Amino acid sequence: MKLLLVGSGGREHAVAWKLRRDDPSLEIICAPGNAGISEIGECIPVKATDVRGLLAFARRGEIDLTFVGPEAPLASGIVDLFREERLTIFGPTRAAAEIETSKRFAKELMRSAGVPTAEATSHISMDSAKDAARKVGAPVVVKASGLAAGKGVIVASSLEEAERAIEIMMGDRAFGDAGAEVLVEEFLEGEELSLFGITDGETVVPLLAAQDHKRLLDGDLGPNTGGMGAYAPVSIATADLVDRAIDIVFNPTLRAMRAAGRPFTGLLYAGLMITGDKVRVVEFNCRFGDPETQAILPLMQSSLLDLVMASATGEGLGAARIVWDPMHSVTTVVAAPGYPDSPQTGAPIRLPAPPAGVTVFHAGTSRDSDTGELITAGGRVLAVTGVAPSLAEAAEKSRSFAEKVTFEGRQLRRDIGWRELERSARAS
């Protein structure tokens, strides 16, 4: 079986790693891939956003299944193009992907479906956005409505910060066209969870819940990033809570998408805010998250490939369930200097061989064309995942090996999983 994997990040490396474990005979071709993925399969120089180039390659290469990692090709309609050519592909259509590509659309959908979420208003002018921020009061959340690589959210603790955030997004266009429209949203207190569900459009199979760490610095300080680490499982994500999230978030959302003529297939991500017994949606994504994927997949014992095929072929997920390893996983991201605003690349990387219980997923890496040396090629460079019987041991494995990865100016957090560790300490 030949699989085309679209993307080049740590998420895609983790997916390739897992799919190869599911089926050692699987032939994996990645576009464009990275230095780590090249050790699992072939990498070809086709950009993830070149959807017609990917279509041409899939036809020419007789690809059996295409797995789309990042959101940009989904937003560009890669699934629509492949389906028109009767090619099997995992992911939502362009219209369904709008649940991530337009935060305004997602809010309107949630309101119509009765899905619990924060109150918000959308704006295409700075003046109206600033007026809305003043009405909500601080703290207030300002979000770029479009795609901003996971970074288009600013939590403003004062009205001055809120107005500056609006100016940065709408005036300075710090997030490009994503900031042409913004949402001004009430601030939700609580603890965030990342919950993924693989779906055929009707049935949804939840994955293990994880918790992402968006801020750059320890203690959840510094600017928002695409994610500096994650861990799984999360103790507050009880079986009852996950069942409730399926009932009040995933199922009504999928029904609303079908009713709107935009049936959603693939991977639906719900960023949830848990406040006491309340479950509310912070945002939806139309694909696997990064770095949560790197924390979740090493704990998955059953086949991801079977679920992906069932969703992509339309055979349906039926009564599918996932078997999980009863271990703990912690992922620490090692980022380039200047990340997230202006990451510097091209630095040589010293990457020792990882010990047992540690897996290194490549994100922004490549090989020097002259020397073959491993070098930095993106903002988030590597994701170091430790797996152990306890969260504390997994965190230690992840952190200690991440410290051994060296390149000039590297950045990493040393407190991934801190909320869970504090919760565990209080319980004992």
Short mmCIF file of C-alpha atoms in Angstrom, two decimals, residues 104-336:
data_model
loop_
_atom_site.label_atom_id
_atom_site.label_comp_id
_atom_site.label_asym_id
_atom_site.label_seq_id
_atom_site.Cartn_x
_atom_site.Cartn_y
_atom_site.Cartn_z
CA ARG A 104 -16.70 33.66 12.67
CA PHE A 105 -18.25 30.71 10.83
CA ALA A 106 -17.38 28.37 13.70
CA LYS A 107 -19.04 30.69 16.23
CA GLU A 108 -22.18 31.00 14.14
CA LEU A 109 -22.30 27.22 13.70
CA MET A 110 -21.94 26.64 17.45
CA ARG A 111 -24.67 29.14 18.24
CA SER A 112 -27.07 27.49 15.80
CA ALA A 113 -26.20 24.01 17.08
CA GLY A 114 -26.41 24.92 20.76
CA VAL A 115 -22.76 24.03 21.36
CA PRO A 116 -21.50 25.79 24.54
CA THR A 117 -18.84 28.40 23.82
CA ALA A 118 -17.75 31.90 24.80
CA GLU A 119 -19.80 34.90 23.69
CA ALA A 120 -18.10 36.73 20.83
CA THR A 121 -18.69 39.31 18.11
CA SER A 122 -16.96 39.56 14.73
CA HIS A 123 -15.61 42.77 13.23
CA ILE A 124 -14.08 44.01 10.00
CA SER A 125 -13.26 47.50 11.29
CA MET A 126 -10.90 48.50 14.07
CA ASP A 127 -13.33 51.02 15.54
CA SER A 128 -16.15 48.51 15.98
CA ALA A 129 -13.72 45.92 17.39
CA LYS A 130 -12.42 48.43 19.94
CA ASP A 131 -15.98 49.40 20.89
CA ALA A 132 -16.78 45.73 21.46
CA ALA A 133 -13.69 45.26 23.62
CA ARG A 134 -14.76 48.21 25.78
CA LYS A 135 -18.23 46.69 26.19
CA VAL A 136 -16.83 43.28 27.19
CA GLY A 137 -14.18 44.75 29.51
CA ALA A 138 -10.84 43.27 30.49
CA PRO A 139 -9.67 40.58 30.44
CA VAL A 140 -10.84 40.03 26.88
CA VAL A 141 -9.72 37.76 24.04
CA VAL A 142 -8.94 39.06 20.54
CA LYS A 143 -8.74 36.45 17.77
CA ALA A 144 -7.81 36.67 14.11
CA SER A 145 -10.72 35.01 12.31
CA GLY A 146 -8.60 33.33 9.64
CA LEU A 147 -5.67 30.93 9.68
CA ALA A 148 -2.73 32.18 11.75
CA ALA A 149 -0.71 28.99 12.38
CA GLY A 150 -2.10 28.67 15.89
CA LYS A 151 -0.78 32.08 16.94
CA GLY A 152 -3.60 34.52 16.13
CA VAL A 153 -5.01 34.75 19.65
CA ILE A 154 -4.16 37.48 22.19
CA VAL A 155 -5.51 37.43 25.73
CA ALA A 156 -5.56 41.08 26.80
CA SER A 157 -5.48 41.82 30.52
CA SER A 158 -6.36 45.50 29.98
CA LEU A 159 -8.34 47.54 27.47
CA GLU A 160 -5.10 49.17 26.33
CA GLU A 161 -3.71 45.72 25.50
CA ALA A 162 -6.94 44.81 23.71
CA GLU A 163 -6.83 47.91 21.54
CA ARG A 164 -3.19 47.29 20.71
CA ALA A 165 -4.00 43.67 19.82
CA ILE A 166 -6.71 44.86 17.44
CA GLU A 167 -4.30 47.34 15.85
CA ILE A 168 -1.63 44.64 15.49
CA MET A 169 -4.04 42.27 13.77
CA MET A 170 -6.14 44.63 11.67
CA GLY A 171 -3.78 47.54 11.09
CA ASP A 172 -0.29 46.04 11.10
CA ARG A 173 -1.58 42.74 9.66
CA ALA A 174 0.79 40.79 11.91
CA PHE A 175 -1.07 37.62 10.90
CA GLY A 176 -1.61 38.59 7.28
CA ASP A 177 -5.10 38.27 5.83
CA ALA A 178 -6.14 36.18 8.84
CA GLY A 179 -6.51 39.45 10.74
CA ALA A 180 -8.75 41.19 8.21
CA GLU A 181 -11.62 40.08 10.43
CA VAL A 182 -11.31 39.65 14.20
CA LEU A 183 -13.41 38.20 16.98
CA VAL A 184 -13.71 39.97 20.31
CA GLU A 185 -14.55 37.30 22.82
CA GLU A 186 -15.26 36.96 26.52
CA PHE A 187 -12.41 35.51 28.57
CA LEU A 188 -13.10 32.03 29.92
CA GLU A 189 -11.62 30.92 33.23
CA GLY A 190 -10.63 27.28 33.64
CA GLU A 191 -8.30 24.63 32.25
CA GLU A 192 -7.91 23.82 28.58
CA LEU A 193 -8.09 20.35 27.02
CA SER A 194 -7.34 19.21 23.49
CA LEU A 195 -9.77 16.50 22.38
CA PHE A 196 -9.48 14.92 18.92
CA GLY A 197 -12.14 12.86 17.21
CA ILE A 198 -11.75 10.80 14.03
CA THR A 199 -15.04 10.93 12.17
CA ASP A 200 -16.77 9.62 9.06
CA GLY A 201 -19.21 12.52 9.22
CA GLU A 202 -21.66 10.82 11.58
CA THR A 203 -19.76 8.58 14.01
CA VAL A 204 -16.89 10.05 16.02
CA VAL A 205 -14.13 8.06 17.75
CA PRO A 206 -12.39 10.15 20.44
CA LEU A 207 -8.65 9.98 21.00
CA LEU A 208 -6.91 10.39 24.33
CA ALA A 209 -7.29 13.93 25.64
CA ALA A 210 -4.10 15.99 25.90
CA GLN A 211 -3.12 19.40 27.22
CA ASP A 212 -1.10 21.82 25.10
CA HIS A 213 1.23 24.56 26.41
CA LYS A 214 0.89 27.56 24.10
CA ARG A 215 3.04 30.17 25.82
CA LEU A 216 6.73 30.37 24.99
CA LEU A 217 8.09 30.50 28.54
CA ASP A 218 7.82 28.51 31.77
CA GLY A 219 4.86 29.39 33.96
CA ASP A 220 2.73 30.13 30.88
CA LEU A 221 4.48 33.43 30.27
CA GLY A 222 5.57 35.10 27.05
CA PRO A 223 3.90 35.22 23.63
CA ASN A 224 1.56 32.61 22.21
CA THR A 225 3.18 30.02 19.98
CA GLY A 226 2.00 27.07 17.91
CA GLY A 227 2.66 24.97 21.02
CA MET A 228 5.75 24.39 23.18
CA GLY A 229 4.78 21.00 24.57
CA ALA A 230 1.95 18.70 25.54
CA TYR A 231 1.15 15.75 27.75
CA ALA A 232 -1.37 12.91 27.93
CA PRO A 233 -3.46 11.60 29.53
CA VAL A 234 -5.05 14.45 31.52
CA SER A 235 -6.71 13.43 34.78
CA ILE A 236 -9.59 15.89 34.49
CA ALA A 237 -10.55 14.27 31.16
CA THR A 238 -12.52 11.47 32.79
CA ALA A 239 -14.53 9.01 30.74
CA ASP A 240 -17.70 10.83 31.80
CA LEU A 241 -16.32 14.20 30.69
CA VAL A 242 -15.24 12.83 27.31
CA ASP A 243 -18.67 11.22 26.81
CA ARG A 244 -20.30 14.55 27.65
CA ALA A 245 -18.03 16.37 25.18
CA ILE A 246 -19.09 13.90 22.49
CA ASP A 247 -22.76 14.48 23.35
CA ILE A 248 -22.77 18.28 23.63
CA VAL A 249 -19.89 19.28 21.32
CA PHE A 250 -18.96 16.73 18.65
CA ASN A 251 -22.32 15.18 17.81
CA PRO A 252 -24.31 18.45 17.49
CA THR A 253 -21.45 20.01 15.52
CA LEU A 254 -21.36 17.13 13.05
CA ARG A 255 -25.17 17.27 12.72
CA ALA A 256 -25.01 21.00 12.05
CA MET A 257 -22.29 20.51 9.45
CA ARG A 258 -24.37 17.88 7.65
CA ALA A 259 -27.44 20.14 7.77
CA ALA A 260 -25.38 22.98 6.29
CA GLY A 261 -24.33 20.77 3.37
CA ARG A 262 -20.74 20.59 4.69
CA PRO A 263 -20.40 17.05 6.12
CA PHE A 264 -17.14 16.85 8.06
CA THR A 265 -14.88 13.82 7.67
CA GLY A 266 -11.35 13.36 8.94
CA LEU A 267 -10.05 14.67 12.24
CA LEU A 268 -12.05 17.22 14.21
CA TYR A 269 -10.16 18.91 17.03
CA ALA A 270 -12.00 20.63 19.85
CA GLY A 271 -10.09 22.96 22.15
CA LEU A 272 -12.17 22.80 25.31
CA MET A 273 -12.27 25.00 28.41
CA ILE A 274 -13.19 23.09 31.56
CA THR A 275 -14.59 25.27 34.34
CA GLY A 276 -15.92 23.17 37.22
CA ASP A 277 -18.54 20.97 35.56
CA LYS A 278 -18.86 23.24 32.50
CA VAL A 279 -17.43 22.22 29.11
CA ARG A 280 -17.14 25.00 26.53
CA VAL A 281 -15.45 25.18 23.14
CA VAL A 282 -12.55 27.59 22.72
CA GLU A 283 -11.97 26.70 19.06
CA PHE A 284 -12.21 23.96 16.46
CA ASN A 285 -9.44 22.75 14.17
CA CYS A 286 -9.90 20.60 11.08
CA ARG A 287 -6.77 18.45 11.54
CA PHE A 288 -4.49 16.82 14.10
CA GLY A 289 -2.90 19.28 16.54
CA ASP A 290 0.81 19.92 16.96
CA PRO A 291 2.41 19.08 19.42
CA GLU A 292 -0.47 17.08 20.97
CA THR A 293 -0.18 14.45 18.23
CA GLN A 294 3.41 13.74 19.27
CA ALA A 295 2.21 13.08 22.84
CA ILE A 296 -0.89 11.04 21.97
CA LEU A 297 0.21 8.66 19.22
CA PRO A 298 3.01 6.95 21.20
CA LEU A 299 0.29 5.77 23.62
CA MET A 300 -2.01 4.39 20.91
CA GLN A 301 -1.84 0.60 20.77
CA SER A 302 -4.56 -0.06 18.19
CA SER A 303 -4.28 0.89 14.53
CA LEU A 304 -4.53 4.52 13.44
CA LEU A 305 -4.32 3.36 9.82
CA ASP A 306 -7.53 1.34 10.10
CA LEU A 307 -9.45 4.35 11.46
CA VAL A 308 -8.04 6.67 8.81
CA MET A 309 -8.99 4.25 6.03
CA ALA A 310 -12.51 3.79 7.41
CA SER A 311 -13.02 7.56 7.46
CA ALA A 312 -11.41 8.23 4.08
CA THR A 313 -13.09 5.42 2.12
CA GLY A 314 -16.56 6.08 3.50
CA GLU A 315 -16.81 2.57 4.89
CA GLY A 316 -17.66 4.13 8.25
CA LEU A 317 -16.27 3.78 11.73
CA GLY A 318 -19.11 1.69 13.14
CA ALA A 319 -18.36 0.68 16.72
CA ALA A 320 -14.60 1.34 16.44
CA ARG A 321 -12.73 1.85 19.71
CA ILE A 322 -9.10 2.68 20.46
CA VAL A 323 -6.86 0.71 22.83
CA TRP A 324 -4.44 2.85 24.83
CA ASP A 325 -1.21 2.02 26.61
CA PRO A 326 -1.71 2.75 30.36
CA MET A 327 1.41 4.94 30.42
CA HIS A 328 2.05 8.69 30.49
CA SER A 329 3.53 10.80 27.71
CA VAL A 330 5.19 14.23 27.78
CA THR A 331 6.41 16.12 24.72
CA THR A 332 8.88 19.01 24.97
CA VAL A 333 9.36 21.21 21.90
CA VAL A 334 12.85 22.51 21.15
CA ALA A 335 12.47 25.77 19.21
CA ALA A 336 14.76 28.03 17.21
#
